[in-house]
mmCIF file with all atom_site columns, C-alpha atoms in Angstrom:
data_model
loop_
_atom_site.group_PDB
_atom_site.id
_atom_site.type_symbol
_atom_site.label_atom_id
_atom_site.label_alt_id
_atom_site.label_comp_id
_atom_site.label_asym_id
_atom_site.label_entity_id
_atom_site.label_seq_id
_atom_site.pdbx_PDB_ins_code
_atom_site.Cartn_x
_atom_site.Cartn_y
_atom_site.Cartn_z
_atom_site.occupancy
_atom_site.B_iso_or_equiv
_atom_site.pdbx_formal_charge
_atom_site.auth_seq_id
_atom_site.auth_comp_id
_atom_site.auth_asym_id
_atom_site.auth_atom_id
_atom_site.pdbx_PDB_model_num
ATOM 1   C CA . UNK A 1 1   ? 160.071 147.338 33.828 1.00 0.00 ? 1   UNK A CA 1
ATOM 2   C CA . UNK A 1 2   ? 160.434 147.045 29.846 1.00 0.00 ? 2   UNK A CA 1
ATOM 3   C CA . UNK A 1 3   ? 160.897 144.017 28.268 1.00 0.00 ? 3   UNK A CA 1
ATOM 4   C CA . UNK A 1 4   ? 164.303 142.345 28.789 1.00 0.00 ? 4   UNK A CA 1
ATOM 5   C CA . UNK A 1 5   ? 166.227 141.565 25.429 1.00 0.00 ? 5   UNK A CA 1
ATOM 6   C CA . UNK A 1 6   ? 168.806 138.364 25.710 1.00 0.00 ? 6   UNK A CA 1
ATOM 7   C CA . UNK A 1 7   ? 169.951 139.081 21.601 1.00 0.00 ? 7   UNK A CA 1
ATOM 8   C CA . UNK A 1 8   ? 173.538 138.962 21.374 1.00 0.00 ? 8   UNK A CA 1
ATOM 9   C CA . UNK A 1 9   ? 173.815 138.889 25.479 1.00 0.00 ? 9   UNK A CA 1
ATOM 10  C CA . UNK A 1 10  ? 176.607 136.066 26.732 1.00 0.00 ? 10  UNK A CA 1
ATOM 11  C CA . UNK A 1 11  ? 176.210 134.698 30.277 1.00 0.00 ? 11  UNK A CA 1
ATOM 12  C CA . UNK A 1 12  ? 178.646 132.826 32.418 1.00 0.00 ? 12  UNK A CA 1
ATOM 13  C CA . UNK A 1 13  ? 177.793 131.213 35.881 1.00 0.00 ? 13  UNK A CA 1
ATOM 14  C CA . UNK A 1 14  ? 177.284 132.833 39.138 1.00 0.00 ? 14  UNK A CA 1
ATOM 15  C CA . UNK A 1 15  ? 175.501 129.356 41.266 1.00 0.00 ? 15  UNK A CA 1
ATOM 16  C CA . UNK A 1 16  ? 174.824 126.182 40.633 1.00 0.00 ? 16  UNK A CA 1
ATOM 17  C CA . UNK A 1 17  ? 173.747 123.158 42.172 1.00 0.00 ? 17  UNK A CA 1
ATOM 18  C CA . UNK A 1 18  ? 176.000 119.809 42.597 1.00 0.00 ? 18  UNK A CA 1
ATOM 19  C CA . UNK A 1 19  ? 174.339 118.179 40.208 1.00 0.00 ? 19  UNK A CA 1
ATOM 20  C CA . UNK A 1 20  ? 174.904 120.669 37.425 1.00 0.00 ? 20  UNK A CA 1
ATOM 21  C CA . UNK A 1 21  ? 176.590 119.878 34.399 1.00 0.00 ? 21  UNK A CA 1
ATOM 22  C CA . UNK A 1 22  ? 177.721 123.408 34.000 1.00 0.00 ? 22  UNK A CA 1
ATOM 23  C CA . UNK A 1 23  ? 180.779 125.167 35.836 1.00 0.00 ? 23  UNK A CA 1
ATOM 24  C CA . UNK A 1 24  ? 182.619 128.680 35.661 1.00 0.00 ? 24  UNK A CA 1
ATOM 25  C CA . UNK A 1 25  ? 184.092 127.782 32.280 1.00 0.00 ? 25  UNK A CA 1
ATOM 26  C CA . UNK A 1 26  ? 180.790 127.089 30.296 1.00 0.00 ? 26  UNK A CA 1
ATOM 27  C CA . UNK A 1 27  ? 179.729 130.111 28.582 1.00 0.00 ? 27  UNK A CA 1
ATOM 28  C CA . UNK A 1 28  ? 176.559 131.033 26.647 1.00 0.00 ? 28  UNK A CA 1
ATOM 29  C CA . UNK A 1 29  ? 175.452 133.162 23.559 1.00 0.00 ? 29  UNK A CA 1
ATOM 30  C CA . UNK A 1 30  ? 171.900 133.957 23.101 1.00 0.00 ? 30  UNK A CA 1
ATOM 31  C CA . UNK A 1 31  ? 169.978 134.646 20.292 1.00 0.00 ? 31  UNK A CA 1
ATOM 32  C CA . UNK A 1 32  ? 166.098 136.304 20.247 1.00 0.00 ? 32  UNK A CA 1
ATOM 33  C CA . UNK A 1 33  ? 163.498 136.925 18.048 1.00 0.00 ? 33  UNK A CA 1
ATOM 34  C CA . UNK A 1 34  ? 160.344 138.363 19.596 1.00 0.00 ? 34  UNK A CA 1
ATOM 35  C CA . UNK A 1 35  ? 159.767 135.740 22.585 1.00 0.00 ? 35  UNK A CA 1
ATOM 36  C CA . UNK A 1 36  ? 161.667 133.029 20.667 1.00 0.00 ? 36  UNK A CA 1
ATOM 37  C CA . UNK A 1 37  ? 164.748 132.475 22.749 1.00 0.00 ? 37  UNK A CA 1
ATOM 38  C CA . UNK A 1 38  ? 168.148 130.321 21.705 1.00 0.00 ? 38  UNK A CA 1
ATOM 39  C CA . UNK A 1 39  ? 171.522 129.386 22.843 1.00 0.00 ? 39  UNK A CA 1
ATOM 40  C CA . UNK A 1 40  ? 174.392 127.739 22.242 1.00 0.00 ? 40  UNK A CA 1
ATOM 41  C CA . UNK A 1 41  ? 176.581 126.911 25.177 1.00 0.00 ? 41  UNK A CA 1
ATOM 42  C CA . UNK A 1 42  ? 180.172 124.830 25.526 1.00 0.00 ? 42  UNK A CA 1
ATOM 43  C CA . UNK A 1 43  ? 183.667 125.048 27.687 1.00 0.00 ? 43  UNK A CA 1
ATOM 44  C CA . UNK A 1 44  ? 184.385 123.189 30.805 1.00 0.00 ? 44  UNK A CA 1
ATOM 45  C CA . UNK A 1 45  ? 182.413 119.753 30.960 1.00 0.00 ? 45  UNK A CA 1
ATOM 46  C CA . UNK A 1 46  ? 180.315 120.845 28.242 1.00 0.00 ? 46  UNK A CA 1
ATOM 47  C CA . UNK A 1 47  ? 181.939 120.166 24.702 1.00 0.00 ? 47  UNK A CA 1
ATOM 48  C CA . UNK A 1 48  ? 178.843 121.125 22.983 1.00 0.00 ? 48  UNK A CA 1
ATOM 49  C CA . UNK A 1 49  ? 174.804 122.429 24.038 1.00 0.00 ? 49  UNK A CA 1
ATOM 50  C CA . UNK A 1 50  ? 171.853 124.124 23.144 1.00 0.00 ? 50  UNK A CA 1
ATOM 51  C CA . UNK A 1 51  ? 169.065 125.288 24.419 1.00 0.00 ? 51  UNK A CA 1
ATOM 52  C CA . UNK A 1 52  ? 165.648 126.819 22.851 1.00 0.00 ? 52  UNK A CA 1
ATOM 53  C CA . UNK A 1 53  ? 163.271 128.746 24.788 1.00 0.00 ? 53  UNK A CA 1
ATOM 54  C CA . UNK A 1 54  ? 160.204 131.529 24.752 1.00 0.00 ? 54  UNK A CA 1
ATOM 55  C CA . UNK A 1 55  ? 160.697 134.620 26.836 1.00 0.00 ? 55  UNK A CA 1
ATOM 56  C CA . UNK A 1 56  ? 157.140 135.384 28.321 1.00 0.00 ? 56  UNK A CA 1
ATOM 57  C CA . UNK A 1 57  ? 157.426 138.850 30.350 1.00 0.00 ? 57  UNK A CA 1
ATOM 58  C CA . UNK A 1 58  ? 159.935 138.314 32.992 1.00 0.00 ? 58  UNK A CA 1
ATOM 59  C CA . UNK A 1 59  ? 159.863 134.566 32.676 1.00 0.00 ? 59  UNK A CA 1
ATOM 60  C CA . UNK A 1 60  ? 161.846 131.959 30.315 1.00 0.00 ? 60  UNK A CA 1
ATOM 61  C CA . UNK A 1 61  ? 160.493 128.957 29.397 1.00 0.00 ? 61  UNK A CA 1
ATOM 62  C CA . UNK A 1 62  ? 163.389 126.508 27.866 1.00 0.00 ? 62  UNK A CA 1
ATOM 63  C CA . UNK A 1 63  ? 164.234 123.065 26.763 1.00 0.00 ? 63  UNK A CA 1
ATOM 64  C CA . UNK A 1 64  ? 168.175 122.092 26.776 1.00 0.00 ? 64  UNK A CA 1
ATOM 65  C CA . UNK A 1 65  ? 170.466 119.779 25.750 1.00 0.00 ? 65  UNK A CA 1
ATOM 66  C CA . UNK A 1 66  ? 174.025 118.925 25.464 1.00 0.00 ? 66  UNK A CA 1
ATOM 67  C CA . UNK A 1 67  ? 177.142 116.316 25.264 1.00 0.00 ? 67  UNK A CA 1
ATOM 68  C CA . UNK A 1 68  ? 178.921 116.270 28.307 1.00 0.00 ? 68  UNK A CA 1
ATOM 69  C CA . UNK A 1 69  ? 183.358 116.206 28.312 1.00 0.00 ? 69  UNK A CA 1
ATOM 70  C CA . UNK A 1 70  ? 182.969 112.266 29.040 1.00 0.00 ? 70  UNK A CA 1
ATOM 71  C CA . UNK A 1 71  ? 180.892 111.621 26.040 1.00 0.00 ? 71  UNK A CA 1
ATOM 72  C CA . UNK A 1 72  ? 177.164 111.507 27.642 1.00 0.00 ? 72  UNK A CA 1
ATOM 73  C CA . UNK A 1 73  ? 174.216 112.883 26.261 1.00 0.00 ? 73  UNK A CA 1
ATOM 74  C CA . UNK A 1 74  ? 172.080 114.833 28.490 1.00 0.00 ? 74  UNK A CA 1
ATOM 75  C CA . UNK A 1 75  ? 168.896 117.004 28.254 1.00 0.00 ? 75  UNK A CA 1
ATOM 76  C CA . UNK A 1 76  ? 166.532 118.920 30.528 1.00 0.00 ? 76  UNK A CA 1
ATOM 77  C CA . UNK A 1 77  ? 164.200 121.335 30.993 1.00 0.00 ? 77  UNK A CA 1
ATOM 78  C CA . UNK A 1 78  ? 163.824 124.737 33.312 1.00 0.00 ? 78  UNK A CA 1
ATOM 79  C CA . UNK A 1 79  ? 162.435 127.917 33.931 1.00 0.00 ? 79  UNK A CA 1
ATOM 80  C CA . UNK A 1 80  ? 164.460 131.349 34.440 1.00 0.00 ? 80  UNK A CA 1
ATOM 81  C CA . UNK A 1 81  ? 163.322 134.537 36.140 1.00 0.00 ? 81  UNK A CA 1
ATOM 82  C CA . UNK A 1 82  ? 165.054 136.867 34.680 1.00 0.00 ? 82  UNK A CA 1
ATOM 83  C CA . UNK A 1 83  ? 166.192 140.219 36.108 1.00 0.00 ? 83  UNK A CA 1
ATOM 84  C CA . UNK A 1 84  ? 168.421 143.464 36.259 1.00 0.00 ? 84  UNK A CA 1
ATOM 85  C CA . UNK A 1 85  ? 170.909 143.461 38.863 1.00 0.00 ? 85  UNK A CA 1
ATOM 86  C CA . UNK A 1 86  ? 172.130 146.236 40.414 1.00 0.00 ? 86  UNK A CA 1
ATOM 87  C CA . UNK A 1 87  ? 175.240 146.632 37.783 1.00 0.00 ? 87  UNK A CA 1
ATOM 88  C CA . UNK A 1 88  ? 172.353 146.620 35.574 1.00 0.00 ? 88  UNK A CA 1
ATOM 89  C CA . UNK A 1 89  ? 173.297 143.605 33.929 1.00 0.00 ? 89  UNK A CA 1
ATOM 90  C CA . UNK A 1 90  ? 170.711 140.824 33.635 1.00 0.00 ? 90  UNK A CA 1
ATOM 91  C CA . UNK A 1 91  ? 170.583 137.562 35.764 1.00 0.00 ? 91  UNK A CA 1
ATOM 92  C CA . UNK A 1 92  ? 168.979 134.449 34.606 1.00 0.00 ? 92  UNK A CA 1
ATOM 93  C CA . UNK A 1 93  ? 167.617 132.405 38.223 1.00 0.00 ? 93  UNK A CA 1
ATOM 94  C CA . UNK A 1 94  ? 167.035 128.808 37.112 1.00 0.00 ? 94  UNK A CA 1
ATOM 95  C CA . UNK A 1 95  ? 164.745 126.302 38.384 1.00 0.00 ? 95  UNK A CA 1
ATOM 96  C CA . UNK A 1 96  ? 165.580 123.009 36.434 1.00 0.00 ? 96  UNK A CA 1
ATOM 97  C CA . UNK A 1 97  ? 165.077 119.322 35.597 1.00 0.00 ? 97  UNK A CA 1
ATOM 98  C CA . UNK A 1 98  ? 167.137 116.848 34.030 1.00 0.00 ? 98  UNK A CA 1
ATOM 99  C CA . UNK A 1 99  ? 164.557 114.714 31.242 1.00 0.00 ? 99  UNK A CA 1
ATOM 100 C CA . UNK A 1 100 ? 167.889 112.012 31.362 1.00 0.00 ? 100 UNK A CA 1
ATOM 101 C CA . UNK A 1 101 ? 167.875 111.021 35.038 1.00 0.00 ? 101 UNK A CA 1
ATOM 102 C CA . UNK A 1 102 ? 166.005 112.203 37.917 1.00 0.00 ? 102 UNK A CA 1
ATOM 103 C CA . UNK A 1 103 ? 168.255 115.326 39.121 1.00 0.00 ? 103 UNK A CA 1
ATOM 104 C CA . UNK A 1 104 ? 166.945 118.948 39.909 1.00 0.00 ? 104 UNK A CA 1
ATOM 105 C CA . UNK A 1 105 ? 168.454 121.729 41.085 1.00 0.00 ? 105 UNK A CA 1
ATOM 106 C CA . UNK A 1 106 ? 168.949 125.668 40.648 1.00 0.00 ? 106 UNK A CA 1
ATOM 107 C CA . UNK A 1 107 ? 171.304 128.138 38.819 1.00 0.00 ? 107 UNK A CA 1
ATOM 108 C CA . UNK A 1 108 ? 172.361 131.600 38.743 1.00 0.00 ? 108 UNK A CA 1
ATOM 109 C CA . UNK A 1 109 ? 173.733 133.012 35.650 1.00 0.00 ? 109 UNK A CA 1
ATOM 110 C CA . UNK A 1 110 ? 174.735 136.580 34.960 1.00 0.00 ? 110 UNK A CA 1
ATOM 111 C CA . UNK A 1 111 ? 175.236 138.573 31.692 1.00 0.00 ? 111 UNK A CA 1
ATOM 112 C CA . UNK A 1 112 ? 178.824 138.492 31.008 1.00 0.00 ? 112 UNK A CA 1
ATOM 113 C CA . UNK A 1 113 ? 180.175 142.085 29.746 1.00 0.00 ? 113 UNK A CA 1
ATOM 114 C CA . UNK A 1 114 ? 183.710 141.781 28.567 1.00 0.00 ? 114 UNK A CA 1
ATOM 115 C CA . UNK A 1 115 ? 186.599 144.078 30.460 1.00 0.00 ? 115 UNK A CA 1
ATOM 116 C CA . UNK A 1 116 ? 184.102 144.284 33.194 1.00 0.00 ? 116 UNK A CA 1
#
């Protein structure tokens, strides 16, 4: 498999668990350079987030943060398999951590293409 690009890719969510912050409205824009990985997210519960990560093969490493729609600050950490679905759009599988409490829990997001 070649190396998975997330430059200019936007991905909505697909799964998460109760504990999760995020929810179908929160939508993210990444950014890469080589294995240098970044994102800003918002919408839904989030007013405002970011995360910063390095892609290594099929595997991203990343640190997040963000202010939540009731005014708390929140931050965490995770690690994403990613992967090509069968529509051939790419699927980030989280594993992650809150640093701000002591919540885990998993996510599925999926590359959002628009008018599909």
């Amino acid at each position: 498999m070649s190396q998975i690009n997330l430059n200019n890719k936007t991905f909505v969510l697909l799964e998460n668990s109760e504990n999760g912050e995020v929810n179908s409205e929160t939508q993210f824009d990444y950014k890469q350079e080589g294995t240098l990985v970044t994102a800003n997210y918002s919408g839904g519960t989030v007013l405002k987030g970011s995360i910063i990560g390095q892609l290594i093969a099929t595997e991203l490493l990343m640190l997040y943060h963000c202010i939540t729609s009731s005014n708390e600050l929140k931050a965490g950490k995770a690690i994403a398999q990613v992967s090509t679905n069968s529509d051939g759009r790419i699927e980030l599988h989280l594993k992650w951590e809150w640093l701000t409490s002591e919540e885990s829990g998993e996510s599925v997001y999926v590359e959002h293409v628009p008018g599909s």
